[in-house]
Amino acid sequence: MEKTFLMVKPDGVQRGLIGDIVARFEKKGFQLAGAKLMNVSEELAKEHYGEHKERPFFGELVDFITSGPVFAMVWQGENVITTARGMMGATNPKDANLGTIRGDFGLTVGKNIIHGSDSSESAVREIGLFFKEEELLEYSKLM
Ligand code: CMP
């Protein structure tokens, strides 16, 4: 089953948005395969955001993601990578449609509430950075 990595960033956690965000993906029909509230180390932040290391905002990005707890999640289901990106909305909340997570809750590109993998390659890489295999759980087949 297709899996993606989603992370409520420190702004979303601090503002008490974890429940609302989780509810959206549950109601859509996706399954939560793993989740944890955690601090991101500087090393993990630099690895996770490696593709942006030449950007002028890289330092800001690392400082922000390490500034407080994040809620890291793995979600699974049909087309979850693309559908979750749609549910998150455009990277810059000012361009994100109302009804999307960033459109409803965000104002600025730095503090844009949530991160989600943008491709199947990123999903595999990011899940591997944040989760051990045994932290991803199977659902009951009896229901
Ligand atoms: P995310 O999906 O976590 O992936 C990279 C992040 O870089 C992106 O969300 C934004 O939060 C951040 N970002 C993109 N452009 C800028 C910018 N111009 N200034 C600060 N942060 C940015």
Short mmCIF file of C-alpha atoms and ligand atoms in Angstrom, two decimals:
data_model
loop_
_atom_site.label_atom_id
_atom_site.label_comp_id
_atom_site.label_asym_id
_atom_site.label_seq_id
_atom_site.Cartn_x
_atom_site.Cartn_y
_atom_site.Cartn_z
CA MET A 1 0.00 0.00 0.00
CA GLU A 2 1.29 3.50 -0.85
CA LYS A 3 2.73 5.37 2.11
CA THR A 4 3.70 8.98 2.72
CA PHE A 5 5.47 10.96 5.39
CA LEU A 6 3.60 13.92 6.90
CA MET A 7 4.80 16.15 9.72
CA VAL A 8 2.92 18.78 11.70
CA LYS A 9 5.59 21.45 12.13
CA PRO A 10 6.33 23.27 15.43
CA ASP A 11 3.83 26.05 14.61
CA GLY A 12 1.01 23.55 14.05
CA VAL A 13 1.84 21.60 17.22
CA GLN A 14 2.11 24.75 19.34
CA ARG A 15 -1.21 26.06 18.02
CA GLY A 16 -3.02 22.84 18.92
CA LEU A 17 -3.75 21.76 15.34
CA ILE A 18 -2.63 18.10 15.56
CA GLY A 19 -6.17 16.82 16.21
CA ASP A 20 -7.74 18.74 13.34
CA ILE A 21 -5.03 17.67 10.92
CA VAL A 22 -5.19 13.99 11.92
CA ALA A 23 -9.00 14.09 11.66
CA ARG A 24 -8.85 15.35 8.08
CA PHE A 25 -6.71 12.43 6.91
CA GLU A 26 -8.76 9.89 8.92
CA LYS A 27 -12.04 11.18 7.51
CA LYS A 28 -10.64 11.10 3.99
CA GLY A 29 -10.12 7.36 4.49
CA PHE A 30 -6.37 7.09 4.94
CA GLN A 31 -4.83 4.90 7.63
CA LEU A 32 -2.27 6.10 10.16
CA ALA A 33 0.58 3.60 10.12
CA GLY A 34 2.88 5.38 12.59
CA ALA A 35 3.08 8.60 14.58
CA LYS A 36 5.19 10.31 17.20
CA LEU A 37 5.63 13.64 18.93
CA MET A 38 9.34 14.35 18.83
CA ASN A 39 12.07 16.94 18.68
CA VAL A 40 14.03 17.12 15.42
CA SER A 41 17.80 17.27 15.95
CA GLU A 42 19.90 19.65 13.89
CA GLU A 43 21.46 16.65 12.16
CA LEU A 44 18.07 15.18 11.19
CA ALA A 45 16.80 18.61 10.06
CA LYS A 46 19.81 19.10 7.75
CA GLU A 47 19.40 15.61 6.33
CA HIS A 48 15.63 15.96 5.85
CA TYR A 49 15.95 19.35 4.14
CA GLY A 50 19.20 18.45 2.29
CA GLU A 51 17.76 19.36 -1.13
CA HIS A 52 17.35 22.97 0.08
CA LYS A 53 20.86 23.39 1.48
CA GLU A 54 21.90 25.98 -1.13
CA ARG A 55 18.76 28.10 -0.60
CA PRO A 56 19.08 31.40 1.29
CA PHE A 57 16.43 30.29 3.76
CA PHE A 58 18.10 26.97 4.66
CA GLY A 59 19.35 28.24 8.06
CA GLU A 60 15.89 29.55 8.90
CA LEU A 61 14.34 26.25 7.86
CA VAL A 62 16.62 24.24 10.15
CA ASP A 63 16.20 26.69 13.07
CA PHE A 64 12.43 26.56 12.75
CA ILE A 65 11.96 22.80 12.45
CA THR A 66 14.24 22.23 15.47
CA SER A 67 12.57 24.98 17.56
CA GLY A 68 9.90 22.80 19.21
CA PRO A 69 8.18 19.43 18.96
CA VAL A 70 6.85 18.16 15.64
CA PHE A 71 4.25 15.43 15.10
CA ALA A 72 5.71 12.99 12.60
CA MET A 73 3.33 10.59 10.85
CA VAL A 74 3.20 7.88 8.22
CA TRP A 75 -0.13 7.60 6.39
CA GLN A 76 -1.14 4.91 3.93
CA GLY A 77 -3.79 4.41 1.26
CA GLU A 78 -4.49 4.71 -2.42
CA ASN A 79 -2.71 7.72 -3.99
CA VAL A 80 -1.92 9.04 -0.52
CA ILE A 81 1.17 11.00 -1.65
CA THR A 82 -0.63 13.18 -4.20
CA THR A 83 -3.92 13.39 -2.34
CA ALA A 84 -2.23 14.45 0.90
CA ARG A 85 -0.35 17.19 -0.99
CA GLY A 86 -3.68 18.43 -2.32
CA MET A 87 -5.20 18.40 1.17
CA MET A 88 -2.20 20.40 2.48
CA GLY A 89 -2.52 23.11 -0.18
CA ALA A 90 0.16 25.23 -1.85
CA THR A 91 3.51 25.57 -0.04
CA ASN A 92 2.89 29.27 0.52
CA PRO A 93 -0.32 29.61 2.55
CA LYS A 94 -1.14 32.87 0.77
CA ASP A 95 -1.60 30.83 -2.43
CA ALA A 96 -3.35 27.89 -0.75
CA ASN A 97 -7.08 27.44 -1.32
CA LEU A 98 -9.46 27.68 1.60
CA GLY A 99 -10.43 24.17 2.63
CA THR A 100 -6.80 23.03 2.56
CA ILE A 101 -4.71 22.81 5.73
CA ARG A 102 -2.36 25.66 4.81
CA GLY A 103 -5.21 27.69 3.30
CA ASP A 104 -7.26 27.39 6.49
CA PHE A 105 -4.51 27.75 9.11
CA GLY A 106 -1.39 29.37 7.66
CA LEU A 107 -0.19 32.84 6.76
CA THR A 108 3.49 32.65 5.80
CA VAL A 109 5.69 30.24 3.84
CA GLY A 110 8.14 29.67 6.70
CA LYS A 111 5.41 28.75 9.17
CA ASN A 112 3.25 26.67 6.86
CA ILE A 113 1.97 24.17 9.44
CA ILE A 114 2.70 20.87 7.71
CA HIS A 115 5.25 19.07 5.56
CA GLY A 116 4.41 16.24 3.19
CA SER A 117 6.53 14.09 0.88
CA ASP A 118 6.37 15.30 -2.73
CA SER A 119 7.12 11.99 -4.52
CA SER A 120 7.39 8.27 -3.87
CA GLU A 121 11.20 8.61 -3.67
CA SER A 122 10.93 11.36 -1.03
CA ALA A 123 8.32 9.35 0.86
CA VAL A 124 10.64 6.32 1.15
CA ARG A 125 13.58 8.54 2.11
CA GLU A 126 11.69 10.62 4.68
CA ILE A 127 9.89 7.65 6.27
CA GLY A 128 13.31 6.00 6.66
CA LEU A 129 14.78 9.12 8.27
CA PHE A 130 12.03 9.48 10.88
CA PHE A 131 10.80 5.94 11.56
CA LYS A 132 12.22 2.49 12.27
CA GLU A 133 10.49 -0.32 10.41
CA GLU A 134 9.01 -1.72 13.65
CA GLU A 135 7.33 1.62 14.38
CA LEU A 136 5.01 1.18 11.38
CA LEU A 137 2.06 -0.96 12.40
CA GLU A 138 -0.31 -3.33 10.59
CA TYR A 139 -4.07 -3.00 11.15
CA SER A 140 -6.31 -5.83 12.33
CA LYS A 141 -7.62 -8.05 9.55
CA LEU A 142 -10.56 -9.14 11.74
CA MET A 143 -12.60 -5.96 11.20
P1 CMP B 1 8.18 22.13 3.30
O1 CMP B 1 7.12 21.41 2.56
O2 CMP B 1 8.48 21.70 4.70
O3 CMP B 1 9.52 22.03 2.45
C1 CMP B 1 10.48 23.04 2.39
C2 CMP B 1 10.08 24.24 3.19
O4 CMP B 1 10.82 25.41 2.91
C3 CMP B 1 8.67 24.63 2.83
O5 CMP B 1 7.79 23.69 3.35
C4 CMP B 1 8.57 26.02 3.43
O6 CMP B 1 8.15 26.01 4.77
C5 CMP B 1 10.03 26.49 3.37
N1 CMP B 1 10.21 27.60 2.45
C6 CMP B 1 10.00 27.61 1.13
N2 CMP B 1 10.30 28.83 0.63
C7 CMP B 1 10.69 29.60 1.68
C8 CMP B 1 11.12 30.95 1.82
N3 CMP B 1 11.20 31.76 0.76
N4 CMP B 1 11.45 31.39 3.04
C9 CMP B 1 11.37 30.58 4.13
N5 CMP B 1 10.98 29.27 4.05
C10 CMP B 1 10.65 28.80 2.85
#
